[in-house]
Coordinates of C-alpha atoms in Angstrom, one line a residue:
M11 CA 1.1 36.7 -1.1
V12 CA -0.4 34.1 1.2
S13 CA 0.1 34.6 4.9
G14 CA 3.3 36.5 4.4
Q15 CA 4.8 33.9 2.1
S16 CA 5.7 34.2 -1.5
F17 CA 3.9 31.9 -3.9
S18 CA 7.0 29.8 -4.5
Q19 CA 7.5 29.3 -0.8
W20 CA 3.8 28.4 -0.4
D21 CA 3.9 26.0 -3.4
R22 CA 6.9 24.1 -2.0
Q23 CA 5.1 23.4 1.3
P24 CA 3.7 19.9 0.9
L25 CA -0.1 19.8 0.5
V26 CA -0.4 17.2 3.2
R27 CA 1.3 19.5 5.7
R28 CA -0.9 22.5 4.7
M29 CA -4.0 20.4 5.2
A30 CA -2.7 19.0 8.5
D31 CA -2.5 22.5 9.8
C32 CA -6.3 22.6 9.6
N33 CA -6.4 19.7 12.1
P34 CA -7.8 21.2 15.4
M35 CA -5.0 19.3 17.3
A36 CA -2.2 20.6 15.0
G37 CA 0.7 22.0 17.1
N38 CA -0.9 20.9 20.4
P39 CA 1.7 18.9 22.5
L40 CA -1.2 16.7 23.9
K41 CA 0.7 16.0 27.1
T42 CA -1.5 17.4 29.9
K43 CA -5.1 17.6 30.8
A44 CA -5.1 21.3 29.7
D45 CA -3.7 20.3 26.3
L46 CA -6.5 17.8 25.8
Q47 CA -9.1 20.4 27.0
A48 CA -7.8 22.8 24.4
A49 CA -8.1 20.0 21.7
V50 CA -11.7 19.4 22.4
A51 CA -12.4 23.2 22.4
G52 CA -10.6 23.2 19.1
F53 CA -12.9 20.5 17.6
Y54 CA -16.0 22.4 18.8
A55 CA -15.1 25.9 17.5
P56 CA -15.5 25.1 13.8
L57 CA -18.9 23.6 14.4
V58 CA -20.4 26.7 15.9
P59 CA -21.5 28.5 12.7
W60 CA -23.4 25.4 11.5
Y61 CA -25.9 24.8 14.4
S62 CA -29.6 25.2 13.5
P63 CA -31.5 28.2 15.0
G64 CA -33.0 25.9 17.7
N65 CA -29.6 24.3 18.4
A66 CA -30.9 20.7 17.9
R67 CA -29.2 20.0 14.6
L68 CA -25.9 20.4 12.9
R69 CA -25.7 20.5 9.1
L70 CA -22.1 19.9 8.0
S71 CA -22.2 18.8 4.4
A72 CA -24.5 17.9 1.5
G73 CA -23.2 14.3 1.7
S74 CA -25.6 11.5 2.8
A75 CA -25.7 8.1 4.6
H76 CA -28.3 5.4 4.2
Y77 CA -30.4 7.0 6.9
D78 CA -32.5 10.2 6.5
D79 CA -31.2 13.7 6.9
D80 CA -33.1 14.3 10.2
A81 CA -31.1 11.4 11.8
A82 CA -27.8 12.6 10.2
E83 CA -28.3 16.1 11.6
M84 CA -29.1 14.7 15.0
E85 CA -26.0 12.6 14.8
A86 CA -23.8 15.6 14.0
F87 CA -25.3 17.4 17.0
I88 CA -24.8 14.5 19.4
R89 CA -21.4 13.1 18.6
P90 CA -19.3 16.1 19.6
L91 CA -20.7 15.5 23.1
W92 CA -18.4 12.5 23.5
G93 CA -15.6 15.1 24.0
I94 CA -17.7 18.0 25.4
V95 CA -19.4 16.1 28.2
P96 CA -16.1 14.9 29.8
L97 CA -14.6 18.4 29.1
V98 CA -17.4 19.9 31.2
A99 CA -17.4 17.2 33.9
G100 CA -13.7 17.7 34.4
G101 CA -14.1 21.4 35.3
F102 CA -13.4 23.2 32.0
D103 CA -15.3 26.5 31.8
F104 CA -17.4 25.7 28.7
E105 CA -19.7 28.5 27.9
D106 CA -22.1 26.8 25.5
C107 CA -23.7 24.2 27.7
R108 CA -27.0 26.0 27.2
R109 CA -26.8 25.3 23.5
F110 CA -27.0 21.5 24.2
V111 CA -29.7 22.0 26.9
E112 CA -31.7 23.8 24.3
G113 CA -30.9 21.2 21.6
F114 CA -32.0 18.3 23.9
S115 CA -35.2 20.2 24.7
H116 CA -36.1 20.9 21.1
G117 CA -34.8 17.7 19.5
M118 CA -37.0 15.4 21.7
D119 CA -40.1 17.6 21.5
V120 CA -42.6 16.3 18.9
N121 CA -44.1 19.7 18.6
H122 CA -40.9 21.6 17.8
E123 CA -39.9 22.2 14.3
E124 CA -36.4 20.8 15.0
F125 CA -37.8 17.5 16.4
W126 CA -35.5 14.7 15.5
G127 CA -38.3 12.4 14.6
E128 CA -39.7 9.2 16.2
P129 CA -37.1 6.5 16.4
G130 CA -38.1 3.3 14.5
D131 CA -36.7 -0.2 14.6
F132 CA -33.0 -0.4 13.7
D133 CA -33.0 3.5 13.6
Q134 CA -29.8 5.6 13.6
R135 CA -31.5 7.8 16.2
L136 CA -31.2 4.8 18.7
V137 CA -27.4 4.9 18.2
E138 CA -27.2 8.5 19.1
T139 CA -29.1 8.1 22.3
A140 CA -25.8 6.8 23.8
G141 CA -24.4 10.4 23.6
I142 CA -27.4 11.7 25.5
A143 CA -27.0 8.9 28.0
L144 CA -23.3 10.0 28.4
A145 CA -24.5 13.5 29.4
L146 CA -27.0 12.1 31.9
L147 CA -24.4 9.8 33.5
V148 CA -21.3 12.0 33.5
A149 CA -22.5 15.6 33.7
P150 CA -26.2 15.8 34.5
D151 CA -25.9 19.1 36.4
S152 CA -24.8 20.8 33.2
F153 CA -26.9 19.1 30.6
W154 CA -30.1 17.7 32.3
R155 CA -31.0 19.6 35.3
P156 CA -31.2 23.0 33.5
M157 CA -33.9 21.6 31.3
S158 CA -37.5 22.6 32.1
E159 CA -39.7 19.9 33.7
P160 CA -41.9 19.7 30.7
A161 CA -38.8 19.2 28.5
K162 CA -37.5 16.5 30.8
D163 CA -40.8 14.7 30.6
K164 CA -40.7 14.8 26.8
A165 CA -37.1 13.6 26.8
E166 CA -37.9 10.7 29.1
R167 CA -40.7 9.5 26.9
W168 CA -38.6 9.8 23.8
L169 CA -35.6 8.1 25.3
L170 CA -37.7 5.2 26.7
K171 CA -38.6 4.3 23.1
I172 CA -35.3 2.4 22.9
N173 CA -36.9 -0.3 25.1
E174 CA -39.7 -0.7 22.6
R175 CA -37.8 -0.7 19.3
E176 CA -35.9 -3.5 17.7
V177 CA -32.1 -3.1 17.5
P178 CA -29.5 -5.1 15.7
D179 CA -28.1 -8.2 17.6
N180 CA -24.8 -6.6 18.3
N181 CA -23.1 -3.7 20.2
W182 CA -26.3 -1.6 19.7
L183 CA -27.7 -3.4 22.8
F184 CA -25.4 -1.4 24.9
F185 CA -27.2 1.8 23.8
R186 CA -30.3 0.4 25.5
V187 CA -28.3 -0.3 28.6
L188 CA -26.7 3.2 28.7
V189 CA -29.9 5.1 28.1
N190 CA -31.7 3.3 31.0
L191 CA -28.7 3.8 33.3
G192 CA -28.7 7.5 32.4
L193 CA -32.4 7.9 33.2
R194 CA -31.8 6.0 36.4
N195 CA -29.0 8.4 37.3
V196 CA -31.3 11.4 37.0
G197 CA -34.1 9.9 38.9
R198 CA -36.4 9.1 36.0
Q199 CA -38.3 6.0 34.8
W200 CA -36.1 3.2 33.5
S201 CA -36.3 -0.6 33.0
E202 CA -34.0 -2.9 35.0
E203 CA -35.5 -5.8 33.1
A204 CA -34.5 -4.3 29.7
V205 CA -31.0 -3.7 30.9
H206 CA -30.6 -7.2 32.3
A207 CA -31.9 -8.8 29.1
A208 CA -29.5 -6.7 27.0
L209 CA -26.5 -7.6 29.3
E210 CA -27.3 -11.2 29.2
R211 CA -27.5 -11.2 25.4
I212 CA -24.2 -9.4 25.2
E213 CA -22.7 -12.2 27.3
T214 CA -23.3 -14.6 24.4
Y215 CA -20.8 -12.6 22.3
Y216 CA -17.9 -13.3 24.6
L217 CA -15.3 -15.6 23.1
G218 CA -12.8 -15.8 25.9
D219 CA -9.3 -14.4 26.5
G220 CA -10.8 -10.8 26.6
Y221 CA -12.3 -11.0 23.1
Y222 CA -15.9 -10.6 21.9
R223 CA -17.5 -11.1 18.6
D224 CA -19.8 -8.2 17.7
G225 CA -23.1 -10.0 17.5
Q226 CA -24.5 -12.1 14.7
W227 CA -21.9 -11.2 12.1
G228 CA -19.1 -12.1 14.4
H229 CA -16.8 -9.2 13.6
R230 CA -13.6 -9.0 15.6
D231 CA -12.3 -5.5 15.0
Y232 CA -12.2 -2.1 16.7
Y233 CA -15.7 -2.5 17.9
L234 CA -14.2 -4.7 20.6
P235 CA -12.2 -2.0 22.3
M236 CA -14.1 1.2 21.3
A237 CA -17.6 -0.2 21.8
L238 CA -18.0 -3.5 23.7
H239 CA -15.2 -3.0 26.2
F240 CA -15.8 0.8 26.3
Y241 CA -19.5 0.6 27.2
G242 CA -18.9 -2.4 29.5
L243 CA -16.5 -0.3 31.5
M244 CA -19.1 2.5 31.7
V245 CA -21.5 -0.1 33.1
A246 CA -18.8 -1.1 35.6
R247 CA -18.5 2.4 36.8
Y248 CA -22.2 3.3 37.0
A249 CA -24.0 0.0 37.6
G250 CA -21.8 -2.0 39.9
D251 CA -24.3 -1.7 42.6
I252 CA -27.2 -3.3 40.7
F253 CA -25.2 -5.5 38.3
P254 CA -22.1 -6.5 40.3
D255 CA -21.4 -9.7 38.4
H256 CA -21.5 -8.0 35.0
A257 CA -19.4 -5.1 36.3
A258 CA -16.7 -7.5 37.6
R259 CA -16.7 -9.4 34.4
Y260 CA -16.2 -6.3 32.3
R261 CA -13.3 -5.2 34.5
E262 CA -11.6 -8.6 34.4
R263 CA -12.0 -8.9 30.6
A264 CA -10.6 -5.4 30.0
R265 CA -7.5 -6.4 32.1
I266 CA -7.0 -9.5 29.9
Y267 CA -7.7 -7.7 26.6
A268 CA -5.2 -4.9 27.4
Q269 CA -2.3 -7.4 27.4
D270 CA -2.9 -8.0 23.6
F271 CA -4.3 -4.7 22.6
Q272 CA -1.2 -2.7 23.6
H273 CA 0.5 -4.5 20.6
W274 CA -1.9 -2.8 18.1
F275 CA 0.0 0.5 18.6
A276 CA 3.4 1.3 17.1
D277 CA 6.0 3.4 18.8
D278 CA 4.9 6.6 17.1
G279 CA 1.3 6.1 18.3
A280 CA -0.2 4.9 15.1
A281 CA -2.6 1.9 15.4
V282 CA -3.2 -1.0 13.1
P283 CA -6.1 -0.1 10.8
H284 CA -8.4 -3.0 10.3
G285 CA -12.1 -3.5 9.6
R286 CA -15.0 -1.1 9.3
S287 CA -15.7 2.4 10.7
L288 CA -12.1 3.6 10.4
T289 CA -13.4 7.2 9.9
Y290 CA -13.8 7.2 13.7
R291 CA -10.0 7.6 13.6
F292 CA -8.6 8.1 17.1
A293 CA -11.5 6.2 18.7
E294 CA -9.0 3.4 18.1
G295 CA -7.5 4.5 21.4
A296 CA -10.8 5.0 23.3
F297 CA -10.3 1.8 25.2
W298 CA -7.4 3.3 27.2
A299 CA -9.6 6.3 28.0
A300 CA -12.4 4.0 29.2
C301 CA -10.1 2.0 31.4
A302 CA -8.9 5.2 33.1
F303 CA -12.4 6.5 33.5
A304 CA -13.4 3.2 35.2
D305 CA -10.4 3.4 37.5
E306 CA -9.2 0.2 36.1
E307 CA -5.4 -0.1 35.9
V308 CA -5.3 -2.7 33.2
L309 CA -1.6 -1.8 32.6
P310 CA 0.7 0.5 34.6
W311 CA -0.9 4.0 34.5
G312 CA 2.2 5.5 32.8
R313 CA 1.8 2.9 30.0
I314 CA -1.9 3.6 29.6
K315 CA -1.2 7.3 29.4
G316 CA 1.6 6.9 26.9
L317 CA -0.5 4.6 24.6
L318 CA -3.4 7.1 24.6
L319 CA -1.5 10.3 24.3
R320 CA 1.0 9.1 21.6
H321 CA -2.0 7.9 19.6
L322 CA -3.6 11.4 19.8
R323 CA -0.3 13.0 18.9
W324 CA 0.0 10.8 15.8
W325 CA -3.4 11.9 14.7
S326 CA -2.6 15.5 15.4
K327 CA -0.2 15.4 12.4
M328 CA -2.7 14.0 9.9
P329 CA -4.8 16.0 7.4
I330 CA -8.1 14.8 8.8
A331 CA -10.1 18.1 8.7
D332 CA -11.4 20.3 6.0
R333 CA -10.1 23.9 5.6
D334 CA -12.5 25.2 8.2
G335 CA -11.4 22.5 10.8
V336 CA -14.5 20.3 10.4
L337 CA -13.5 16.6 10.5
S338 CA -13.8 14.9 7.1
I339 CA -14.8 11.4 6.3
G340 CA -11.7 9.3 5.6
Y341 CA -8.8 7.9 7.5
A342 CA -5.4 9.5 7.3
Y343 CA -6.8 12.0 4.7
P344 CA -10.3 12.8 3.3
N345 CA -11.4 9.7 1.4
L346 CA -15.0 8.6 0.6
L347 CA -13.8 5.5 -1.2
M348 CA -13.1 3.8 2.2
S349 CA -16.2 5.0 3.9
E350 CA -19.3 3.0 5.1
S351 CA -22.9 3.5 4.0
Y352 CA -23.6 4.7 7.5
N353 CA -20.9 7.5 7.5
A354 CA -22.8 10.8 7.5
P355 CA -21.0 14.2 7.7
G356 CA -21.1 14.1 11.6
S357 CA -20.1 10.5 12.0
P358 CA -16.3 11.1 12.4
Y359 CA -16.9 12.9 15.7
W360 CA -17.2 9.5 17.5
A361 CA -13.4 9.9 17.5
L362 CA -13.9 12.1 20.6
K363 CA -14.6 9.1 22.7
S364 CA -10.9 9.0 23.4
F365 CA -11.3 12.3 25.4
L366 CA -13.3 10.5 28.2
V367 CA -10.2 11.0 30.4
L368 CA -11.0 14.7 30.7
A369 CA -13.8 13.8 33.2
L370 CA -11.0 12.7 35.6
D371 CA -9.6 15.0 38.3
E372 CA -6.1 16.3 37.8
D373 CA -4.9 14.2 40.7
H374 CA -6.2 11.0 39.2
P375 CA -3.5 8.3 38.7
F376 CA -3.8 8.6 35.0
W377 CA -2.9 12.3 35.0
A378 CA -0.5 12.0 37.9
A379 CA 1.6 9.2 36.2
A380 CA 4.7 10.0 34.2
E381 CA 4.1 9.0 30.6
E382 CA 6.0 5.7 29.9
P383 CA 8.1 5.9 26.8
P384 CA 7.4 3.6 23.8
E385 CA 10.7 1.8 24.3
A386 CA 9.1 0.2 27.5
L387 CA 6.3 -1.5 25.5
P388 CA 6.7 -5.2 25.1
G389 CA 7.6 -6.6 21.7
G390 CA 7.6 -10.0 20.1
R391 CA 4.9 -12.2 18.6
V392 CA 1.5 -12.1 20.2
F393 CA -0.8 -15.0 19.2
S394 CA -4.6 -14.6 20.0
P395 CA -6.4 -17.8 19.1
A396 CA -9.7 -16.5 20.2
A397 CA -9.5 -13.7 17.8
G398 CA -7.6 -15.4 15.0
F399 CA -4.8 -12.8 14.9
I400 CA -1.1 -12.8 15.2
L401 CA 0.4 -9.5 16.2
R402 CA 3.9 -8.1 16.2
R403 CA 5.2 -4.7 17.2
A404 CA 8.5 -3.5 15.7
P405 CA 10.3 -0.2 15.5
G406 CA 8.1 2.1 13.4
D407 CA 5.3 -0.4 12.8
A408 CA 2.7 -2.8 14.3
V409 CA 1.5 -5.6 12.0
M410 CA -1.4 -8.0 12.3
L411 CA -1.7 -11.2 10.4
T412 CA -5.2 -12.8 10.0
G413 CA -6.9 -15.6 8.2
G414 CA -9.7 -13.2 7.5
Q415 CA -13.4 -12.8 8.4
D416 CA -16.7 -12.7 6.7
G417 CA -17.3 -8.9 6.5
R418 CA -19.7 -8.9 3.6
E419 CA -22.1 -6.5 5.3
H420 CA -19.7 -3.6 4.7
R421 CA -18.4 -1.7 1.7
A422 CA -15.0 -2.8 0.5
H423 CA -15.2 -5.8 2.9
D424 CA -12.6 -7.7 0.9
A425 CA -10.0 -5.0 1.9
K426 CA -11.2 -4.5 5.5
Y427 CA -11.5 -8.1 6.5
A428 CA -9.9 -10.5 4.0
R429 CA -6.4 -9.1 3.4
F430 CA -3.5 -11.1 4.9
A431 CA -1.6 -8.4 6.7
Y432 CA -2.7 -5.0 8.3
S433 CA 0.0 -2.5 9.2
S434 CA 0.1 0.8 11.1
A435 CA 2.8 2.1 8.8
F436 CA 1.5 0.8 5.4
G437 CA -2.3 0.7 5.9
F438 CA -4.3 -1.1 3.3
S439 CA -6.0 -0.3 0.0
V440 CA -9.6 -0.5 -1.1
K441 CA -9.8 -1.5 -4.7
A442 CA -11.0 1.0 -7.3
D443 CA -11.5 -1.6 -9.9
V444 CA -9.8 -4.9 -10.8
T445 CA -11.7 -5.3 -14.1
L446 CA -9.8 -2.9 -16.3
P447 CA -8.3 -4.8 -19.3
D448 CA -6.7 -1.6 -20.7
H449 CA -5.2 -0.6 -17.3
P450 CA -4.5 -3.8 -15.2
D451 CA -2.1 -1.8 -13.0
R452 CA -4.9 0.3 -11.6
S453 CA -6.1 -2.3 -9.2
A454 CA -5.2 -1.9 -5.5
V455 CA -5.2 -5.4 -3.9
D456 CA -2.2 -4.9 -1.7
C457 CA -1.4 -7.5 0.9
G458 CA -4.1 -9.6 -0.7
L459 CA -5.0 -12.1 -3.4
A460 CA -7.0 -11.7 -6.6
V461 CA -7.9 -14.4 -9.1
S462 CA -9.2 -14.5 -12.7
R463 CA -10.3 -17.3 -15.0
D464 CA -9.7 -15.2 -18.2
G465 CA -6.8 -13.0 -17.2
L466 CA -9.0 -9.9 -17.5
S467 CA -11.7 -9.8 -14.9
Y468 CA -10.3 -10.4 -11.3
L469 CA -12.0 -11.2 -8.1
S470 CA -10.5 -10.1 -4.8
R471 CA -10.3 -12.6 -1.9
A472 CA -13.3 -11.9 0.3
V473 CA -16.1 -13.6 2.4
I474 CA -13.8 -16.1 4.2
T475 CA -15.8 -19.3 4.7
E476 CA -13.7 -20.9 7.4
E477 CA -11.0 -19.4 9.6
G478 CA -9.1 -20.1 12.8
V479 CA -5.8 -21.7 13.9
D480 CA -4.0 -24.5 12.2
Y481 CA -0.4 -25.7 12.6
G482 CA 0.1 -22.9 15.2
M483 CA -0.6 -20.4 12.4
V484 CA -3.6 -18.3 11.5
W485 CA -5.5 -19.8 8.7
G486 CA -8.5 -18.9 6.4
A487 CA -10.3 -20.6 3.6
W488 CA -11.8 -18.7 0.6
Q489 CA -14.3 -20.6 -1.6
P490 CA -16.1 -18.2 -4.0
D491 CA -17.8 -21.1 -5.8
D492 CA -17.7 -24.8 -6.2
R493 CA -14.8 -24.6 -8.7
L494 CA -12.3 -22.9 -6.5
R495 CA -11.0 -23.1 -2.9
I496 CA -7.9 -21.4 -1.6
D497 CA -6.6 -22.2 2.0
T498 CA -4.0 -19.8 3.4
W499 CA -1.7 -20.1 6.4
L500 CA 0.3 -17.1 7.8
D501 CA 3.0 -16.4 10.3
F502 CA 5.9 -14.1 10.9
A503 CA 9.3 -15.2 9.5
G504 CA 12.0 -13.0 11.0
A505 CA 12.4 -9.2 11.3
G506 CA 10.2 -7.4 8.7
W507 CA 9.0 -10.7 7.1
H508 CA 5.8 -12.7 7.1
V509 CA 5.1 -15.8 5.1
R510 CA 1.9 -17.0 3.4
L511 CA 1.3 -20.5 2.3
H512 CA -1.6 -21.0 -0.2
R513 CA -3.1 -24.3 -1.2
I514 CA -5.1 -23.7 -4.4
R515 CA -7.7 -26.3 -5.6
T516 CA -9.1 -25.2 -8.9
K517 CA -11.3 -27.0 -11.5
G518 CA -10.1 -24.8 -14.3
R519 CA -7.2 -22.5 -15.4
L520 CA -6.5 -19.8 -12.9
F521 CA -4.6 -16.5 -13.0
V522 CA -3.4 -15.4 -9.5
S523 CA -2.2 -12.0 -8.4
E524 CA -0.7 -11.5 -4.9
G525 CA 0.3 -8.1 -3.5
G526 CA 2.8 -6.9 -0.9
F527 CA 2.7 -3.7 1.2
A528 CA 1.8 -0.4 -0.5
V529 CA 4.2 2.6 -0.1
D530 CA 3.7 6.3 -0.6
R531 CA 4.8 7.4 -4.1
T532 CA 4.6 11.1 -3.5
G533 CA 8.3 11.6 -4.3
E534 CA 8.5 9.3 -7.3
R535 CA 9.7 12.1 -9.6
D536 CA 12.9 12.1 -7.7
P537 CA 15.5 10.1 -9.7
A538 CA 16.6 8.4 -6.4
F539 CA 13.1 7.1 -5.9
A540 CA 12.9 5.5 -9.3
G541 CA 16.2 3.8 -8.6
G542 CA 14.6 1.9 -5.7
L543 CA 12.1 0.0 -7.9
S544 CA 13.1 -3.5 -9.0
H545 CA 11.2 -6.6 -10.3
E546 CA 12.2 -9.8 -12.0
S547 CA 11.1 -13.4 -12.1
G548 CA 10.0 -14.5 -8.6
R549 CA 10.4 -11.1 -6.8
A550 CA 9.6 -7.4 -6.7
A551 CA 10.8 -4.7 -4.4
I552 CA 10.3 -1.0 -3.6
V553 CA 12.8 1.1 -1.6
T554 CA 12.0 4.7 -0.9
P555 CA 13.5 7.1 1.6
T556 CA 11.0 6.1 4.2
H557 CA 9.8 2.5 3.4
T558 CA 10.9 -0.8 2.0
S559 CA 8.4 -3.3 0.6
A560 CA 9.2 -6.6 -1.1
I561 CA 7.5 -9.8 -2.2
I562 CA 9.2 -13.1 -3.1
D563 CA 7.9 -16.3 -4.5
L564 CA 9.6 -19.0 -2.4
S565 CA 8.1 -22.0 -4.3
G566 CA 8.0 -21.1 -8.0
T567 CA 8.6 -18.6 -10.7
R568 CA 5.7 -16.2 -10.7
A569 CA 6.5 -12.9 -12.3
G570 CA 7.3 -9.8 -10.2
E571 CA 5.7 -6.5 -11.0
I572 CA 5.5 -3.0 -9.5
I573 CA 2.0 -1.7 -9.5
R574 CA 0.9 2.0 -9.5
A575 CA -2.4 1.8 -7.7
A576 CA -5.4 4.0 -8.5
P577 CA -5.3 7.2 -6.4
N578 CA -7.0 7.5 -3.1
T579 CA -7.3 3.7 -2.7
N580 CA -4.8 3.4 0.2
I581 CA -6.2 4.6 3.5
R582 CA -2.7 6.0 4.6
F583 CA -1.4 7.6 1.4
P584 CA -3.3 9.2 -1.5
R585 CA -0.8 7.8 -4.1
T586 CA 0.9 4.4 -3.7
L587 CA 3.0 1.7 -5.4
F588 CA 3.1 -1.9 -4.3
P589 CA 5.0 -5.0 -5.4
R590 CA 3.1 -7.9 -6.9
L591 CA 3.5 -11.5 -8.0
V592 CA 1.4 -12.8 -10.9
G593 CA 1.2 -16.4 -12.2
E594 CA -1.0 -18.8 -14.2
F595 CA -2.0 -22.3 -12.9
P596 CA -3.7 -25.2 -14.7
A597 CA -6.6 -27.1 -13.2
G598 CA -5.6 -29.1 -10.1
E599 CA -4.0 -28.6 -6.7
H600 CA -1.1 -26.2 -6.2
F601 CA 0.8 -25.2 -3.1
I602 CA 2.7 -21.9 -3.3
V603 CA 4.7 -20.0 -0.7
T604 CA 5.2 -16.3 -0.5
A605 CA 7.5 -14.2 1.6
V606 CA 6.5 -10.5 2.2
Y607 CA 8.7 -7.8 3.6
G608 CA 7.9 -4.4 5.0
V609 CA 9.8 -1.9 7.2
T610 CA 9.9 1.8 7.7
D611 CA 13.4 2.3 6.5
P612 CA 15.3 2.1 3.2
V613 CA 17.1 -1.2 3.1
E614 CA 20.1 -1.9 0.8
A615 CA 19.8 -5.7 1.0
L616 CA 16.9 -7.7 2.2
P617 CA 17.6 -9.8 5.3
P618 CA 17.1 -13.6 5.1
V619 CA 13.7 -15.1 5.6
D620 CA 13.6 -17.1 8.9
L621 CA 10.9 -19.7 8.3
P622 CA 9.2 -21.1 11.4
E623 CA 9.3 -24.9 11.9
A624 CA 5.5 -25.1 11.4
V625 CA 5.9 -23.5 7.9
R626 CA 8.6 -26.0 7.0
A627 CA 6.5 -28.9 8.2
L628 CA 3.5 -27.8 6.2
C629 CA 5.6 -27.3 3.1
A630 CA 7.1 -30.8 3.6
E631 CA 3.7 -32.4 3.9
N632 CA 2.7 -30.8 0.6
G633 CA 5.9 -31.7 -1.2
V634 CA 7.1 -28.1 -1.6
T635 CA 10.8 -27.1 -1.4
V636 CA 11.4 -23.5 -0.3

């Protein structure tokens, strides 16, 4: 017997549901401030047995990141504070503040055995100083003032090292800003010069229309809302007196960005997964919390509240924690395949940034507003030239089309930055291997392109060399060497559809594989499931009880296939199928057109493709009939 159930009853309960019950937010309605307070307390409770004797470290797993274990254990200690600090600031009776006071005192004391170590250039310890700065800014009476004077002196000296060390030319500059503002807030030494220099450098990242690039690599992903905008809004709240121009810019840019960013969230609260660091999970919604914290009504308060709380509710149903309730590395389930080299066991707790609203009083307009229903959200096509995205919200899904980015710095960058479409309902897959002659169906290049010169070893589209807007569509060019270049244009083409136009210039024979959206195949042993799979010349389709995915060759006769992807490659579902087109092209120039369909319903017959005029014009120029 297990918890009063017979084995047969237990066995029939889906594994995903059983693991989702370990989620600290499981069963929480997440509607009120008290609900969110309970959620943060729930995230903290499983961590308690794993604190070090001196409370300065948290050791959660034997897994590693590229940085040393001392930094990883500091990170695990600090990151829960993104939820705990606002919890305390908002009036919750949290009994363990002393644990963190002690941890701060010991971790920044060079003579203590739990000393975190001296921060070096480009050191992970510099990242985690932002969590300490949060405590100094938002709840100093609970986390700073109880420290002894000698401990404060040591902490000040250790924190000021961030002004002496080199940091990457990206969002890390905000950590320097926040630490200095935190020290200023508690009456300690700080550097106005260092803050001003960092803010001025961050200004060079701004692209316009509310968008930033994240430093030298130019990424445009969730680091915009959860980092650059998030920290900018904290500066607006705490440094408007000394940096009024920057504060005003951050507020105005957040108001502009919110108009587009609301389209990243589907009606059920799920967000479009895209780019790196997705193990931070519901930090996807942290922008809305930061807007409220800064008293910035970027959208009506009821809409901001609905976007944030629906997002948290969606995550409350996902199996994102281990059996003891500790957050795992992964996205919608534990999954190291999609992780980054900088994801240590404590890294996922940056998700708690979305609980910043707990610092607000109960009568704040965010809490006082009635939650706006998802039906009130705007729909339609949203084009963001500055970011190179086209977005569309639809019932049950939110989809982003992109020409791609150069994300080579990150693991699985081809999947995270160079796929054609990113969907809240379908996710995307990181490839396990596309060089398997005996098992060619084990690759997982869904919603993407892979090419081969011998038909055996395939290369997935990656490292986009040029991208932007062309013909009113998003566009990207992939040129892996001097023998091949593929330009791709993308746009939506009616309900559920998007269209891709590829111009291939190859100096030799080329095999091309192109994928559609991946769907969950958990129920594939059901005879009705098998009946929903079809493929023939020029098309392939999958219809399940919950999704429909199809791909059609509009310009030729590529073969249609149904691919069973390697397990644990898709970030949304552990086991997936996806439709694919495959073809062979001789040396020369070729122009091919693909229509891709994806909806969160079983569809008996696919609706017609509604090609935009720009698509027809580009096809006509290239002599293609569709």
